[in-house]
XYZ file of C-alpha atoms in Angstrom:
746
model
C 32.696 3.470 -3.839
C 30.322 3.640 -0.857
C 26.518 3.808 -1.238
C 23.718 5.541 0.658
C 19.971 5.505 0.055
C 17.558 7.942 1.608
C 15.364 11.022 1.277
C 16.575 14.632 1.212
C 14.876 16.346 4.165
C 16.651 19.734 4.047
C 18.680 21.705 1.505
C 21.298 23.682 3.444
C 22.804 25.354 0.370
C 22.386 25.235 -3.406
C 24.271 27.188 -6.074
C 21.859 27.465 -9.008
C 24.707 28.417 -11.344
C 26.711 25.204 -11.032
C 24.350 22.850 -9.177
C 26.585 22.441 -6.103
C 24.411 21.391 -3.165
C 24.789 20.730 0.557
C 21.823 18.802 1.966
C 20.660 16.489 4.738
C 19.673 12.946 3.758
C 17.531 10.801 6.027
C 18.376 7.107 5.731
C 16.807 4.201 7.624
C 19.056 4.734 10.626
C 20.708 8.155 10.373
C 20.751 11.696 8.997
C 23.840 12.411 6.846
C 25.192 15.580 5.283
C 25.659 15.020 1.536
C 27.540 17.339 -0.831
C 27.852 17.253 -4.597
C 26.692 18.591 -7.944
C 23.055 17.907 -8.812
C 21.189 18.890 -11.979
C 18.055 19.999 -10.098
C 16.919 20.913 -6.610
C 16.806 17.561 -4.762
C 14.627 18.650 -1.830
C 12.268 15.795 -0.772
C 13.720 13.456 -3.388
C 14.646 9.864 -2.634
C 18.153 9.176 -3.890
C 20.677 6.407 -4.140
C 24.079 8.119 -3.952
C 27.580 6.792 -4.618
C 30.800 8.352 -3.334
C 32.862 8.484 -0.170
C 32.751 9.783 3.393
C 35.168 12.634 4.101
C 35.982 14.619 7.229
C 35.739 18.333 6.483
C 38.050 20.353 8.836
C 35.226 22.817 9.588
C 31.927 21.028 8.905
C 32.820 17.523 10.060
C 31.734 14.250 8.436
C 30.132 14.525 4.991
C 29.216 12.123 2.209
C 30.827 13.422 -1.018
C 28.589 12.362 -3.914
C 30.187 11.358 -7.212
C 27.182 9.636 -8.872
C 23.510 9.347 -7.955
C 20.212 7.784 -9.007
C 16.761 9.214 -8.341
C 14.289 6.742 -6.835
C 10.633 7.736 -7.011
C 9.122 7.564 -3.486
C 6.811 4.635 -2.820
C 5.256 5.316 0.610
C 2.173 7.542 0.624
C 3.771 10.062 2.992
C 6.904 10.210 0.795
C 4.775 10.705 -2.338
C 2.890 13.523 -0.645
C 6.125 15.194 0.499
C 7.589 14.928 -3.007
C 4.525 16.506 -4.640
C 4.525 19.503 -2.291
C 8.339 19.967 -2.319
C 8.128 22.819 -4.844
C 9.524 20.715 -7.700
C 6.048 20.292 -9.235
C 4.398 23.591 -10.142
C 0.794 24.035 -9.047
C 0.878 21.656 -6.065
C 0.986 22.815 -2.449
C 0.615 20.832 0.776
C -3.214 20.806 0.714
C -3.479 19.787 -2.951
C -0.795 17.101 -2.552
C -2.698 15.582 0.365
C -5.955 15.474 -1.635
C -4.233 13.874 -4.684
C -2.577 11.136 -2.622
C -5.784 10.432 -0.671
C -7.623 9.828 -3.958
C -5.037 8.044 -6.087
C -2.759 6.523 -3.418
C 0.142 4.440 -4.941
C -1.131 5.176 -8.464
C -0.490 8.929 -8.056
C 2.573 9.166 -10.328
C 0.995 6.945 -12.970
C -2.124 9.162 -13.023
C -0.094 12.388 -13.362
C 2.014 10.947 -16.184
C -0.586 9.032 -18.201
C -4.037 10.332 -17.210
C -3.610 13.936 -16.017
C -7.251 14.715 -16.866
C -8.275 12.657 -13.791
C -6.644 15.322 -11.605
C -9.692 17.478 -12.384
C -11.595 15.276 -9.934
C -9.763 17.156 -7.164
C -11.470 20.306 -5.946
C -9.529 23.384 -7.140
C -7.867 21.644 -10.103
C -9.260 22.576 -13.501
C -8.109 21.559 -16.975
C -5.431 24.282 -17.196
C -3.941 23.466 -13.786
C -3.986 19.726 -14.470
C -1.994 20.267 -17.673
C 0.494 22.493 -15.826
C 1.037 19.837 -13.142
C 1.538 17.127 -15.772
C 3.966 19.287 -17.746
C 6.014 20.204 -14.650
C 6.158 16.546 -13.564
C 7.261 15.542 -17.076
C 10.001 18.197 -17.151
C 11.383 16.971 -13.843
C 11.322 13.411 -15.176
C 13.145 14.536 -18.348
C 15.913 16.221 -16.365
C 16.330 13.173 -14.165
C 16.385 10.909 -17.220
C 19.099 13.067 -18.804
C 21.215 13.103 -15.641
C 20.848 9.348 -15.240
C 21.704 8.826 -18.915
C 24.894 10.833 -18.596
C 25.981 9.197 -15.352
C 25.289 5.737 -16.728
C 27.921 6.525 -19.353
C 30.542 7.513 -16.760
C 30.018 11.283 -17.008
C 30.659 12.989 -13.656
C 27.877 15.020 -12.054
C 29.735 18.319 -12.546
C 30.163 17.682 -16.284
C 26.578 16.405 -16.469
C 25.318 19.776 -15.236
C 27.503 21.606 -17.797
C 26.232 19.347 -20.588
C 22.584 19.763 -19.604
C 22.984 23.561 -19.478
C 24.469 23.460 -22.989
C 21.962 21.155 -24.700
C 18.869 21.219 -22.449
C 16.083 18.795 -23.331
C 17.948 17.739 -26.512
C 20.906 16.359 -24.521
C 20.216 12.644 -25.018
C 19.381 13.058 -28.712
C 22.518 15.117 -29.459
C 24.927 12.880 -27.553
C 23.418 9.662 -28.874
C 23.826 10.920 -32.459
C 27.317 12.371 -32.050
C 28.999 12.292 -28.617
C 32.090 13.896 -30.170
C 30.292 17.252 -30.099
C 31.080 17.286 -26.388
C 34.783 17.835 -27.075
C 33.941 20.923 -29.148
C 31.163 22.419 -27.016
C 32.082 21.692 -23.382
C 35.314 23.086 -21.924
C 37.202 20.356 -20.074
C 35.814 17.460 -22.144
C 38.501 16.584 -24.645
C 38.362 14.122 -27.510
C 39.607 11.217 -25.400
C 36.846 11.582 -22.800
C 34.247 12.005 -25.565
C 35.652 8.848 -27.183
C 35.152 6.893 -23.940
C 31.555 8.095 -23.756
C 31.095 7.128 -27.412
C 32.451 3.630 -26.708
C 30.032 3.344 -23.783
C 27.212 4.269 -26.194
C 28.322 1.565 -28.603
C 29.687 3.859 -31.332
C 31.732 1.779 -33.787
C 35.483 2.372 -34.175
C 35.040 3.153 -37.875
C 32.137 5.550 -37.360
C 32.521 8.601 -39.675
C 31.720 10.827 -36.670
C 34.575 9.241 -34.735
C 37.120 9.447 -37.561
C 36.303 13.040 -38.540
C 36.368 14.084 -34.888
C 39.709 12.282 -34.463
C 41.174 14.069 -37.506
C 40.005 17.409 -36.146
C 41.456 16.538 -32.729
C 44.891 15.821 -34.241
C 44.737 19.067 -36.265
C 43.773 21.065 -33.156
C 46.457 19.375 -31.057
C 48.995 20.398 -33.701
C 47.541 23.933 -33.708
C 48.042 24.067 -29.930
C 51.731 23.376 -30.633
C 51.851 26.266 -33.103
C 51.177 24.595 -36.475
C 48.700 26.105 -38.945
C 48.835 22.965 -41.104
C 49.998 19.344 -40.862
C 51.687 17.254 -43.591
C 49.105 14.974 -45.208
C 50.726 11.624 -44.400
C 51.708 12.723 -40.870
C 48.100 13.647 -40.109
C 46.660 10.385 -41.427
C 49.267 8.194 -39.738
C 48.739 9.952 -36.375
C 44.960 9.702 -36.668
C 44.962 6.029 -37.704
C 47.321 5.095 -34.860
C 45.354 7.039 -32.253
C 41.978 5.620 -33.319
C 43.370 2.143 -34.029
C 41.867 2.095 -37.518
C 43.190 1.522 -41.036
C 45.075 4.329 -42.794
C 42.672 3.928 -45.764
C 39.601 4.535 -43.565
C 41.162 7.707 -42.184
C 42.051 8.890 -45.697
C 38.516 8.231 -46.968
C 36.988 10.366 -44.229
C 39.631 13.081 -44.745
C 38.566 13.335 -48.392
C 34.926 13.660 -47.282
C 35.912 16.452 -44.898
C 37.693 18.261 -47.737
C 34.633 17.859 -49.957
C 32.418 19.456 -47.283
C 34.931 22.280 -46.644
C 35.796 21.228 -43.091
C 39.477 20.993 -44.006
C 41.622 22.261 -46.876
C 44.248 20.238 -48.755
C 46.939 21.912 -50.883
C 50.580 21.691 -51.950
C 53.087 23.863 -50.048
C 56.722 23.757 -51.152
C 56.070 20.505 -53.086
C 54.489 18.841 -50.044
C 50.834 17.845 -49.644
C 49.456 19.418 -46.462
C 46.154 19.706 -44.569
C 44.669 22.782 -42.907
C 41.752 23.035 -40.529
C 39.650 25.623 -42.404
C 39.864 28.577 -39.924
C 43.687 28.511 -40.062
C 43.802 28.321 -43.854
C 41.343 31.206 -44.167
C 43.325 33.290 -41.681
C 46.698 32.640 -43.336
C 45.411 33.491 -46.822
C 43.631 36.634 -45.586
C 46.663 37.864 -43.624
C 48.823 37.468 -46.726
C 46.402 39.383 -48.965
C 45.889 42.191 -46.474
C 49.610 42.665 -45.765
C 50.393 42.835 -49.476
C 47.623 45.381 -50.069
C 48.584 47.535 -47.078
C 52.270 47.462 -48.014
C 51.494 48.724 -51.510
C 49.613 51.840 -50.342
C 51.238 55.083 -51.538
C 51.035 57.823 -48.877
C 52.649 60.403 -51.144
C 55.383 61.193 -48.604
C 59.156 60.747 -49.046
C 62.079 60.224 -46.705
C 63.077 63.822 -47.337
C 59.633 64.999 -46.183
C 60.059 63.318 -42.794
C 63.432 64.904 -41.889
C 61.958 68.129 -40.400
C 59.654 66.049 -38.194
C 62.638 64.000 -36.990
C 64.584 67.139 -36.108
C 61.636 68.481 -34.118
C 61.321 65.250 -32.163
C 65.025 65.219 -31.297
C 64.922 68.868 -30.259
C 61.749 68.637 -28.131
C 62.786 65.373 -26.459
C 66.499 66.196 -26.115
C 67.227 62.962 -27.966
C 70.054 61.971 -30.252
C 68.595 59.216 -32.384
C 70.852 56.587 -33.918
C 70.930 55.918 -37.650
C 68.892 52.711 -37.215
C 66.331 54.449 -35.017
C 65.900 57.219 -37.590
C 65.493 54.623 -40.322
C 62.819 52.787 -38.318
C 60.895 56.032 -37.720
C 61.127 57.179 -41.347
C 60.058 53.799 -42.768
C 57.095 53.703 -40.377
C 55.913 57.082 -41.699
C 56.327 56.397 -45.420
C 55.330 52.701 -45.623
C 52.014 50.940 -45.264
C 53.518 48.115 -43.175
C 56.779 48.250 -41.215
C 58.411 45.730 -38.867
C 60.764 46.903 -36.107
C 62.552 44.091 -34.285
C 65.277 44.064 -31.658
C 66.278 42.761 -28.258
C 66.134 44.498 -24.867
C 67.800 47.904 -24.579
C 67.868 48.548 -28.334
C 65.558 51.562 -28.255
C 62.190 50.177 -29.383
C 60.256 52.293 -26.871
C 62.077 55.463 -27.956
C 61.141 54.704 -31.560
C 57.470 54.166 -30.653
C 57.381 57.469 -28.737
C 58.994 59.316 -31.650
C 56.546 57.827 -34.170
C 53.597 58.857 -31.973
C 54.910 62.443 -31.688
C 55.453 62.764 -35.453
C 51.967 61.471 -36.249
C 50.523 63.910 -33.704
C 52.435 66.741 -35.365
C 51.073 65.570 -38.729
C 47.610 65.572 -37.116
C 47.240 61.849 -37.695
C 45.389 59.562 -35.272
C 47.385 56.668 -33.775
C 46.096 53.636 -31.877
C 48.310 51.424 -29.697
C 47.724 47.763 -28.915
C 49.372 44.514 -27.846
C 48.299 40.838 -27.809
C 47.918 40.570 -24.001
C 46.694 42.727 -21.141
C 50.108 42.687 -19.466
C 51.858 43.825 -22.639
C 49.234 46.535 -23.252
C 49.642 47.801 -19.682
C 53.414 48.036 -20.112
C 52.942 49.893 -23.407
C 50.637 52.384 -21.689
C 53.174 52.961 -18.914
C 56.093 53.460 -21.308
C 54.292 55.811 -23.735
C 51.868 57.685 -21.477
C 49.164 56.920 -24.051
C 46.382 54.345 -23.684
C 47.191 50.980 -25.232
C 44.553 48.252 -25.447
C 44.647 44.540 -25.991
C 43.937 43.688 -29.622
C 40.672 42.107 -28.470
C 39.530 45.303 -26.745
C 40.667 47.448 -29.661
C 38.509 45.342 -31.980
C 35.576 45.520 -29.512
C 35.032 41.821 -29.008
C 31.556 40.470 -28.361
C 29.721 37.130 -28.524
C 27.224 35.487 -30.830
C 23.708 35.237 -29.403
C 23.160 31.593 -30.322
C 26.500 29.859 -29.796
C 28.528 32.373 -27.697
C 31.232 32.390 -30.384
C 33.783 35.212 -30.209
C 33.022 38.057 -32.600
C 34.498 41.517 -33.237
C 32.522 44.698 -33.832
C 35.505 46.211 -35.631
C 35.982 44.457 -38.976
C 35.934 45.065 -42.731
C 32.404 46.485 -42.458
C 33.223 48.738 -39.500
C 36.991 49.474 -39.634
C 39.090 51.241 -37.009
C 38.987 55.022 -37.293
C 42.700 55.868 -37.322
C 45.683 56.643 -39.545
C 48.131 54.231 -37.904
C 48.131 51.218 -35.595
C 51.239 50.307 -33.585
C 51.351 46.723 -32.264
C 53.886 45.922 -29.535
C 55.095 42.431 -28.474
C 54.233 41.240 -31.955
C 56.001 37.894 -31.460
C 53.031 36.864 -29.282
C 50.370 37.378 -31.973
C 49.036 34.203 -33.600
C 47.546 33.885 -37.085
C 43.870 34.046 -35.997
C 44.352 37.226 -33.970
C 46.416 38.819 -36.741
C 43.675 38.054 -39.247
C 41.033 39.770 -37.123
C 43.249 42.822 -36.611
C 43.967 43.193 -40.323
C 40.294 42.837 -41.225
C 39.641 46.003 -39.207
C 42.258 48.155 -41.014
C 41.397 50.459 -43.903
C 43.787 50.384 -46.869
C 45.100 53.860 -45.987
C 45.998 52.836 -42.419
C 49.682 52.340 -41.589
C 50.575 49.212 -39.620
C 53.719 49.229 -37.461
C 54.707 45.887 -35.921
C 57.185 46.008 -33.032
C 58.643 42.947 -31.338
C 61.591 40.694 -30.617
C 61.733 37.957 -33.241
C 64.338 36.039 -31.199
C 61.851 35.338 -28.415
C 59.670 32.246 -28.335
C 56.862 32.406 -30.910
C 53.167 32.781 -30.069
C 51.355 30.229 -27.925
C 48.645 30.036 -30.601
C 49.073 28.705 -34.121
C 51.291 30.492 -36.603
C 54.729 32.041 -36.788
C 53.493 35.469 -37.794
C 56.332 37.864 -36.959
C 59.072 35.471 -38.053
C 57.260 34.558 -41.292
C 56.714 38.225 -42.184
C 60.409 38.970 -41.683
C 61.590 35.831 -43.489
C 59.445 36.595 -46.529
C 61.630 39.689 -47.239
C 58.511 41.384 -48.618
C 57.677 43.740 -45.733
C 60.118 46.543 -44.813
C 61.986 45.373 -41.709
C 64.453 47.233 -39.484
C 66.614 45.161 -37.130
C 67.955 46.995 -34.068
C 71.228 45.649 -32.684
C 72.812 48.490 -30.677
C 72.467 48.548 -26.878
C 71.927 52.131 -25.696
C 73.737 53.770 -22.825
C 70.817 53.657 -20.370
C 70.695 49.857 -20.698
C 74.417 49.184 -21.109
C 75.020 48.908 -17.347
C 72.628 45.972 -17.027
C 74.196 42.534 -17.294
C 70.703 41.186 -18.020
C 70.629 43.200 -21.248
C 74.254 42.476 -22.159
C 73.896 38.764 -21.448
C 70.675 38.526 -23.451
C 72.586 39.769 -26.490
C 75.548 37.465 -25.778
C 73.211 34.467 -25.550
C 71.485 35.527 -28.747
C 74.876 35.517 -30.505
C 75.649 32.030 -29.156
C 78.043 33.149 -26.408
C 78.054 32.284 -22.713
C 76.772 35.046 -20.394
C 78.962 36.868 -17.872
C 77.816 35.819 -14.396
C 78.429 36.713 -10.747
C 80.178 40.061 -11.221
C 80.037 42.054 -8.006
C 77.174 44.556 -7.707
C 75.488 43.373 -10.909
C 72.124 41.823 -11.727
C 72.947 38.419 -13.239
C 73.987 35.378 -11.173
C 74.552 31.670 -11.708
C 74.616 29.348 -8.671
C 76.240 25.955 -9.285
C 74.143 23.316 -7.587
C 74.260 19.734 -8.897
C 71.815 18.490 -6.207
C 68.897 19.784 -4.113
C 68.031 22.379 -6.742
C 64.318 22.577 -5.776
C 65.212 23.222 -2.128
C 67.680 25.971 -3.102
C 65.070 27.632 -5.320
C 62.574 27.615 -2.431
C 65.207 29.105 -0.097
C 66.110 31.829 -2.611
C 62.446 32.633 -3.184
C 61.281 32.558 0.400
C 64.275 33.873 2.371
C 67.565 34.834 0.769
C 66.460 37.174 -2.018
C 63.650 38.885 -0.048
C 66.053 39.595 2.833
C 68.938 40.825 0.669
C 66.914 42.950 -1.765
C 63.881 43.841 0.392
C 61.435 42.012 -1.903
C 57.874 40.776 -1.584
C 58.452 37.214 -2.861
C 54.914 36.589 -4.133
C 54.707 39.836 -6.126
C 58.364 40.523 -6.990
C 59.876 37.082 -7.707
C 58.876 34.706 -10.496
C 60.275 31.202 -10.899
C 60.437 30.135 -14.556
C 61.059 26.574 -15.669
C 61.500 25.032 -19.129
C 59.153 22.157 -18.229
C 55.928 21.207 -16.472
C 56.966 17.837 -14.997
C 59.920 16.570 -12.995
C 61.605 17.752 -9.777
C 62.135 21.258 -11.151
C 59.013 21.322 -13.324
C 56.378 23.900 -12.463
C 53.945 21.389 -10.915
C 56.377 20.197 -8.221
C 57.963 23.615 -7.711
C 54.552 25.181 -7.150
C 53.729 22.651 -4.448
C 57.032 23.300 -2.664
C 56.824 27.077 -3.004
C 53.212 27.150 -1.838
C 54.111 25.029 1.167
C 56.924 27.453 2.089
C 55.317 30.797 1.334
C 51.610 30.099 1.993
C 51.277 26.945 4.140
C 47.972 25.584 5.503
C 46.537 27.781 8.243
C 43.280 27.994 10.226
C 43.244 31.654 9.181
C 43.205 30.893 5.438
C 40.453 28.951 3.684
C 41.366 26.551 0.917
C 39.746 24.535 -1.844
C 41.036 21.280 -3.296
C 40.400 21.028 -7.048
C 42.001 18.523 -9.400
C 45.750 18.310 -8.748
C 45.877 21.577 -6.816
C 44.989 22.944 -3.416
C 44.043 26.612 -3.817
C 44.446 28.739 -0.708
C 43.658 32.334 0.173
C 46.702 34.540 -0.703
C 47.885 32.054 -3.368
C 49.398 33.340 -6.593
C 47.483 31.830 -9.530
C 47.395 31.955 -13.322
C 44.501 31.782 -15.768
C 45.192 29.108 -18.409
C 42.282 29.672 -20.808
C 41.070 32.765 -22.609
C 37.716 33.512 -20.997
C 36.258 36.567 -22.685
C 32.980 36.388 -20.754
C 34.387 36.473 -17.225
C 33.267 39.747 -15.637
C 35.522 41.942 -13.521
C 35.167 45.184 -11.600
C 37.606 47.860 -10.454
C 36.844 49.999 -7.418
C 38.730 53.301 -7.635
C 37.871 55.556 -4.696
C 34.255 54.460 -4.769
C 33.926 54.663 -8.551
C 33.145 51.231 -9.979
C 34.445 50.323 -13.432
C 33.287 47.043 -14.950
C 34.443 44.997 -17.901
C 35.016 41.479 -19.162
C 37.804 39.150 -20.173
C 40.536 37.270 -18.303
C 43.163 35.750 -20.568
C 45.497 32.795 -20.808
C 48.633 33.746 -18.854
C 47.059 36.439 -16.637
C 48.422 36.293 -13.073
C 46.266 36.993 -10.036
C 45.947 36.462 -6.284
C 43.186 34.680 -4.346
C 41.678 37.269 -1.999
C 38.997 35.113 -0.396
C 37.295 31.717 -0.638
C 33.595 31.386 0.212
C 32.670 27.763 0.814
C 28.990 28.553 1.316
C 28.685 30.302 -2.044
C 31.169 27.870 -3.627
C 33.231 30.682 -5.121
C 36.458 32.635 -4.723
C 37.350 36.290 -5.202
C 40.517 36.761 -7.253
C 42.389 39.976 -8.021
C 44.170 40.448 -11.376
C 46.509 43.302 -12.330
C 46.314 44.512 -8.708
C 42.908 46.085 -9.419
C 40.498 43.792 -11.306
C 38.273 41.842 -8.938
C 36.737 38.645 -10.334
C 34.323 36.145 -8.789
C 35.226 32.546 -9.745
C 32.717 29.753 -9.042
C 34.504 26.586 -7.946
C 33.345 24.913 -11.169
C 35.588 27.380 -13.056
C 38.713 26.386 -11.100
C 39.714 24.118 -13.992
C 40.856 27.363 -15.672
C 43.395 28.092 -12.897
C 46.800 26.794 -11.829
C 49.233 27.876 -9.112
C 51.730 30.442 -10.439
C 54.630 30.756 -7.994
C 56.431 28.927 -10.787
C 55.385 28.952 -14.426
C 56.769 27.791 -17.743
C 58.835 30.165 -19.853
C 56.193 29.906 -22.587
C 53.496 31.169 -20.197
C 55.683 34.135 -19.171
C 55.726 35.711 -22.629
C 54.775 39.368 -22.670
C 55.370 39.695 -18.907
C 58.070 41.435 -16.930
C 59.034 40.577 -13.356
C 61.463 42.367 -11.034
C 63.282 39.075 -10.320
C 63.461 35.784 -12.243
C 64.799 32.496 -10.846
C 65.315 29.652 -13.318
C 66.579 26.073 -12.896
C 69.188 24.965 -15.455
C 69.090 21.158 -15.596
C 68.832 18.337 -18.088
C 65.672 18.268 -20.190
C 64.732 17.013 -23.662
C 66.653 18.977 -26.344
C 63.427 20.496 -27.678
C 63.113 22.351 -24.337
C 66.774 23.265 -23.881
C 66.982 25.872 -26.615
C 68.695 29.221 -27.007
C 65.515 31.192 -27.607
C 63.886 29.678 -24.509
C 66.802 30.809 -22.304
C 66.827 34.192 -24.042
C 63.089 34.632 -23.500
C 63.381 33.664 -19.824
C 66.119 36.113 -18.868
C 64.547 38.990 -20.815
C 61.468 38.693 -18.549
C 63.548 40.100 -15.639
C 63.810 43.843 -14.967
C 66.182 43.916 -11.979
C 67.716 40.526 -11.245
C 68.286 37.087 -12.811
C 69.357 34.082 -10.726
C 70.060 30.832 -12.608
C 70.438 27.684 -10.510
C 71.875 24.386 -11.700
C 74.615 22.971 -13.900
C 76.530 25.185 -16.336
C 76.928 22.401 -18.884
C 73.200 22.556 -19.577
C 73.309 26.323 -19.998
C 76.035 25.801 -22.599
C 73.853 23.139 -24.239
C 70.950 25.598 -24.407
C 73.086 28.324 -25.961
C 74.529 25.879 -28.514
C 71.077 24.566 -29.391
C 69.817 27.181 -31.836
C 67.500 24.709 -33.542
C 64.110 26.331 -33.320
C 61.405 23.678 -33.296
C 59.875 23.818 -36.766
C 56.396 25.206 -36.986
C 54.300 24.219 -39.938
C 53.182 27.620 -41.218
C 53.211 29.067 -44.700
C 52.676 32.817 -44.341
C 56.222 33.506 -45.592
C 55.638 31.203 -48.596
C 52.336 32.916 -49.409
C 53.798 36.435 -49.062
C 56.721 35.606 -51.364
C 54.449 33.892 -53.909
C 51.907 36.723 -53.881
C 54.604 39.353 -54.282
C 56.094 37.497 -57.250
C 52.633 37.306 -58.814
C 52.157 41.061 -58.356
C 55.492 41.690 -60.081
C 54.605 39.500 -63.042
C 51.204 41.167 -63.239
C 52.652 44.692 -63.155
C 55.213 43.759 -65.841
C 52.452 42.387 -68.066
C 53.938 38.886 -68.030
C 50.704 37.413 -66.653
C 47.106 38.587 -66.858
C 44.154 38.070 -64.519
């Protein structure tokens, strides 16, 4: 790392939001442009900076600061300049000159320790002297905090985030428990917090460290879909990761259970551990589903027949037996599940249910787990569908910015029925919040494809509900005429039954290209040239590359680099920003990878401005412009929502020319290209292939080796998720039966 020492003589630019600064530093023999993230305005400050010299293509040579130390000025002129820089309230040029003339090199010592002596200066009374001392002290506190953080290997950008979170209590909070950082600051995970803790001298067997490590393992498992973890698995993983004894981990786990941070119970004769929010959600979802399903609406199958006939007549429909059953059960039951693959008539059923409820003068609300799925539901029904978050009117806590919902058990949704589409994407926490907002007399209709990949979040909600055999479920398995001509639809069903798809039929929409080598290059060629020319496509907006994996030659990271280079190469006409492992460029296709409910967006429709908030994990957008001066980019989502992203928020974005199959859930694309190559068996699964091809509306092109497609179709082993909603539903239902039969009493 290179070092510079000098005084900041001019601030060219400063972003108060994230601390990014461009300034001129005067050293003994030169004036250098320095750039970096600083906790405060550094005008007139003397700094020792560490980093490297870079050549910016537009602004020339700059010193990029990674760490810095503040050095209080020692020369009288420097002291005077510092005092009148604007950092110290109450001191202008004239007053600064008078203070330095009187106190000379002792100026800082007087302000800090004997501020009452400032009253010797004409124009400074007791009140002003105290204000000057307080302002000087605050600046010293901020500098002390920034130096403290950097001395423990915290980057300047994270230092600014940490200071904004904790303020003047930063050093106290981190010294007591540095593991709070992994919970409170996005981007600081447990492992980075653990390094900071080690730098602070925190012992390996510290209770803070062990409890934080246990929570980290639980949350890592939750990120892989588990609501609980087997007891011994959790303790072994924690002990190995922290390099501590199993007994020490177990002792702290028992303490966490005693203080209600975790919950331990027996599920199917196995001792398991829940992080409390997931246990609460799973128990509540079970109770609410049982209660809703037992509501008597005083309507029979026979009563619904006239409504069915009217729907068929008005819509010129001939409903199948299964479709009629799904509609009837949705009307007479408190909770109904409708599941089926593409082309099996789910949309027709939803439309029919809506029309019947309207005829019955019942109010229906539509929702889906993601914005993309809600938008598709709106388009297919002609009726507004919202994300579950918007339906529940999400908001934030005043003190800790935690996500809250205005619609809950105290203020339920005003409706007679709620229809949820793409239910396979809903995790246990979201399902719990939805159910809390339903009155007992509200019908709940869950629609989805249980054969798709499960939710990204923890839980196996749709599958568990179906497998419990407690909630009325209708499985759709007939492909209707309007979808029968599509090989995408036919092949999806063949794959789901464990059969190889039919490929490369003339004038169809499903192709497999055998290519044992140079698969990435072929994918780029298909994306950039061959498919756009043959089918008149806009590659960025019409074609999506899906891959089973993140790493490797055909993983999304490498494919994105190659596709970006081909479709949106460097150009003097397009600004770019390097951040982490990515170079983001104007016109790039990007994806949000974190739910950010507080990000604001606006829509400009013919001069009418609509505003709102929330950009979600998996949302796809396009970089419209990059403003280096303001250190921000303008990004468009859903072809209408305009969002301003500060560069510090770029850790929430990745390139999205290629994305994983998991991230594509709930989306539809005109064209899907997918590599079929060797990968670990846990990635080469039938439901992953099925999910990938059902994302395509018009064309599927698979590229690779057929053997691996056969392996995927044969591999119907769904990776086990530790969840117990099905167990709880079955157990609760059995208890209700025994209670109603008088065998047990409460």
